[in-house]
Amino acid sequence: MASERHGKHNTTTIGFRVNSYEKACIEERVRASGMKKQDYIVRSCIYNHVCVVGKKENIEILRSEMREMNLVLEDVARDLKSEKPVISEEGLDSMTERYLAFLDAALWMMKGSSYLWEEKKDEREGK
C-alpha cells in the first residue's frame, strides 16, 4: 500500500513508454511537485482523477473479477468456519491485499462514472 512505501525495498517494477512531449510534461510536473519521480508517478496513478470510459470490455472485466472474488471469498469463508482451516496467514494477507487493490480500483472507476446515475445539482434543487 502507498503508505507503506517508505523504508521498504520494493521488488515490483512497472514500466511504460511515452513520447517526448509526454516525458517532458511528466518531468516538469515531477520537478514542480518536489517529489522523486517514482513517488510522483505512484501517487498520480493511485490518487489523481482519471476519466473512465465505460466500454463493454471494462464492464466485463469487472464482472469477471467480481465473480472470481465471490467464489474465492465463499471458499475462504467455508475454510475459516471449518475445524481445521487450510489457508495460511500469509495466503490470507496476500488475498486481502489483492482484493483490496481490486476494490479500490472498482470504486475509483465507479466514482469516475458516477455522473451516469447521480442527479445533477440543478435537478435536485428544482424538485
C-alpha atoms as a printed R data frame, in Angstrom:
    type eleno elety resid chain resno       x       y       z
1   ATOM     1    CA   MET     A     1   0.000   0.000   0.000
2   ATOM     2    CA   ALA     A     2   1.166   3.545  -0.688
3   ATOM     3    CA   SER     A     3   1.524   4.479   2.980
4   ATOM     4    CA   GLU     A     4   3.900   1.541   3.456
5   ATOM     5    CA   ARG     A     5   6.289   2.577   0.634
6   ATOM     6    CA   HIS     A     6   8.971   4.340   2.660
7   ATOM     7    CA   GLY     A     7  11.620   2.329   4.426
8   ATOM     8    CA   LYS     A     8  10.970  -0.847   2.431
9   ATOM     9    CA   HIS     A     9  12.638  -2.247  -0.644
10  ATOM    10    CA   ASN     A    10  10.022  -2.581  -3.376
11  ATOM    11    CA   THR     A    11  10.594  -5.508  -5.717
12  ATOM    12    CA   THR     A    12   7.891  -4.971  -8.338
13  ATOM    13    CA   THR     A    13   8.666  -2.927 -11.456
14  ATOM    14    CA   ILE     A    14   6.119  -1.256 -13.734
15  ATOM    15    CA   GLY     A    15   7.361   0.240 -16.987
16  ATOM    16    CA   PHE     A    16   5.712   2.060 -19.859
17  ATOM    17    CA   ARG     A    17   6.652   4.056 -22.942
18  ATOM    18    CA   VAL     A    18   5.807   7.701 -23.581
19  ATOM    19    CA   ASN     A    19   6.530  10.106 -26.412
20  ATOM    20    CA   SER     A    20   8.946  13.028 -25.949
21  ATOM    21    CA   TYR     A    21   6.183  15.545 -25.168
22  ATOM    22    CA   GLU     A    22   4.597  13.284 -22.522
23  ATOM    23    CA   LYS     A    23   8.054  12.713 -20.997
24  ATOM    24    CA   ALA     A    24   8.672  16.462 -20.811
25  ATOM    25    CA   CYS     A    25   5.245  17.040 -19.218
26  ATOM    26    CA   ILE     A    26   5.828  14.333 -16.625
27  ATOM    27    CA   GLU     A    27   9.289  15.634 -15.791
28  ATOM    28    CA   GLU     A    28   8.019  19.211 -15.382
29  ATOM    29    CA   ARG     A    29   5.241  18.051 -13.059
30  ATOM    30    CA   VAL     A    30   7.715  15.947 -11.072
31  ATOM    31    CA   ARG     A    31  10.030  18.943 -10.730
32  ATOM    32    CA   ALA     A    32   7.138  21.189  -9.663
33  ATOM    33    CA   SER     A    33   5.921  18.638  -7.105
34  ATOM    34    CA   GLY     A    34   9.275  18.389  -5.323
35  ATOM    35    CA   MET     A    35   8.880  14.602  -5.126
36  ATOM    36    CA   LYS     A    36  11.011  11.837  -6.552
37  ATOM    37    CA   LYS     A    37   9.782  10.725  -9.968
38  ATOM    38    CA   GLN     A    38   8.818   7.274  -8.672
39  ATOM    39    CA   ASP     A    39   6.774   8.730  -5.797
40  ATOM    40    CA   TYR     A    40   5.106  11.263  -8.095
41  ATOM    41    CA   ILE     A    41   4.087   8.608 -10.649
42  ATOM    42    CA   VAL     A    42   2.823   6.191  -7.980
43  ATOM    43    CA   ARG     A    43   0.742   8.902  -6.289
44  ATOM    44    CA   SER     A    44  -0.543  10.188  -9.623
45  ATOM    45    CA   CYS     A    45  -1.649   6.726 -10.694
46  ATOM    46    CA   ILE     A    46  -3.366   5.960  -7.405
47  ATOM    47    CA   TYR     A    47  -4.856   9.291  -6.302
48  ATOM    48    CA   ASN     A    48  -5.440  11.516  -9.348
49  ATOM    49    CA   HIS     A    49  -8.794  11.836 -11.067
50  ATOM    50    CA   VAL     A    50  -8.936   9.983 -14.355
51  ATOM    51    CA   CYS     A    51 -11.876   9.980 -16.748
52  ATOM    52    CA   VAL     A    52 -13.272   6.459 -17.064
53  ATOM    53    CA   VAL     A    53 -14.579   5.382 -20.439
54  ATOM    54    CA   GLY     A    54 -17.433   2.933 -19.978
55  ATOM    55    CA   LYS     A    55 -16.588   0.369 -22.606
56  ATOM    56    CA   LYS     A    56 -18.301  -3.004 -22.596
57  ATOM    57    CA   GLU     A    57 -14.899  -4.676 -22.221
58  ATOM    58    CA   ASN     A    58 -14.196  -2.737 -18.994
59  ATOM    59    CA   ILE     A    59 -17.538  -3.753 -17.512
60  ATOM    60    CA   GLU     A    60 -16.959  -7.389 -18.468
61  ATOM    61    CA   ILE     A    61 -13.545  -7.352 -16.761
62  ATOM    62    CA   LEU     A    62 -15.164  -6.010 -13.599
63  ATOM    63    CA   ARG     A    63 -17.936  -8.611 -13.739
64  ATOM    64    CA   SER     A    64 -15.403 -11.393 -14.215
65  ATOM    65    CA   GLU     A    65 -13.232 -10.178 -11.326
66  ATOM    66    CA   MET     A    66 -16.272  -9.795  -9.045
67  ATOM    67    CA   ARG     A    67 -17.447 -13.300  -9.961
68  ATOM    68    CA   GLU     A    68 -13.997 -14.742  -9.178
69  ATOM    69    CA   MET     A    69 -13.778 -12.750  -5.947
70  ATOM    70    CA   ASN     A    70 -17.180 -14.052  -4.855
71  ATOM    71    CA   LEU     A    71 -16.179 -17.690  -5.441
72  ATOM    72    CA   VAL     A    72 -12.846 -17.319  -3.656
73  ATOM    73    CA   LEU     A    73 -14.373 -15.490  -0.686
74  ATOM    74    CA   GLU     A    74 -17.049 -18.177  -0.354
75  ATOM    75    CA   ASP     A    75 -14.293 -20.837  -0.292
76  ATOM    76    CA   VAL     A    76 -12.283 -18.855   2.267
77  ATOM    77    CA   ALA     A    77 -15.335 -18.338   4.483
78  ATOM    78    CA   ARG     A    78 -16.114 -22.057   4.309
79  ATOM    79    CA   ASP     A    79 -12.479 -22.885   5.112
80  ATOM    80    CA   LEU     A    80 -12.293 -20.467   8.068
81  ATOM    81    CA   LYS     A    81 -15.516 -21.888   9.521
82  ATOM    82    CA   SER     A    82 -14.147 -25.461   9.348
83  ATOM    83    CA   GLU     A    83 -12.476 -27.140  12.309
84  ATOM    84    CA   LYS     A    84  -9.004 -27.016  10.732
85  ATOM    85    CA   PRO     A    85  -8.600 -24.107   8.298
86  ATOM    86    CA   VAL     A    86  -6.164 -24.825   5.451
87  ATOM    87    CA   ILE     A    87  -5.426 -21.249   4.383
88  ATOM    88    CA   SER     A    88  -2.235 -19.827   5.847
89  ATOM    89    CA   GLU     A    89  -1.995 -16.382   7.395
90  ATOM    90    CA   GLU     A    90   0.377 -15.390   4.572
91  ATOM    91    CA   GLY     A    91  -2.134 -16.609   1.969
92  ATOM    92    CA   LEU     A    92  -4.915 -14.669   3.651
93  ATOM    93    CA   ASP     A    93  -2.769 -11.498   3.766
94  ATOM    94    CA   SER     A    94  -1.868 -11.853   0.079
95  ATOM    95    CA   MET     A    95  -5.503 -12.362  -0.903
96  ATOM    96    CA   THR     A    96  -6.604  -9.424   1.248
97  ATOM    97    CA   GLU     A    97  -4.074  -7.099  -0.406
98  ATOM    98    CA   ARG     A    98  -5.069  -8.185  -3.936
99  ATOM    99    CA   TYR     A    99  -8.798  -7.843  -3.317
100 ATOM   100    CA   LEU     A   100  -8.409  -4.535  -1.501
101 ATOM   101    CA   ALA     A   101  -6.498  -3.201  -4.520
102 ATOM   102    CA   PHE     A   102  -9.231  -4.502  -6.851
103 ATOM   103    CA   LEU     A   103 -11.997  -2.968  -4.715
104 ATOM   104    CA   ASP     A   104 -10.157   0.372  -4.615
105 ATOM   105    CA   ALA     A   105  -9.854   0.301  -8.426
106 ATOM   106    CA   ALA     A   106 -13.528  -0.650  -8.873
107 ATOM   107    CA   LEU     A   107 -14.679   2.108  -6.509
108 ATOM   108    CA   TRP     A   108 -12.382   4.595  -8.263
109 ATOM   109    CA   MET     A   109 -13.864   3.639 -11.616
110 ATOM   110    CA   MET     A   110 -17.406   3.893 -10.268
111 ATOM   111    CA   LYS     A   111 -16.652   7.335  -8.825
112 ATOM   112    CA   GLY     A   112 -15.326   8.437 -12.223
113 ATOM   113    CA   SER     A   113 -18.525   7.302 -13.916
114 ATOM   114    CA   SER     A   114 -20.982   8.364 -11.195
115 ATOM   115    CA   TYR     A   115 -22.292  11.092 -13.496
116 ATOM   116    CA   LEU     A   116 -24.189   8.299 -15.257
117 ATOM   117    CA   TRP     A   117 -26.518   7.696 -12.296
118 ATOM   118    CA   GLU     A   118 -26.254  10.700  -9.981
119 ATOM   119    CA   GLU     A   119 -28.721  13.536 -10.281
120 ATOM   120    CA   LYS     A   120 -27.329  16.894 -11.269
121 ATOM   121    CA   LYS     A   121 -27.399  19.613  -8.598
122 ATOM   122    CA   ASP     A   122 -29.851  21.745 -10.640
123 ATOM   123    CA   GLU     A   123 -32.285  18.817 -10.955
124 ATOM   124    CA   ARG     A   124 -32.318  18.242  -7.178
125 ATOM   125    CA   GLU     A   125 -32.942  21.914  -6.416
126 ATOM   126    CA   GLY     A   126 -35.898  22.035  -8.798
127 ATOM   127    CA   LYS     A   127 -37.770  19.220  -7.016
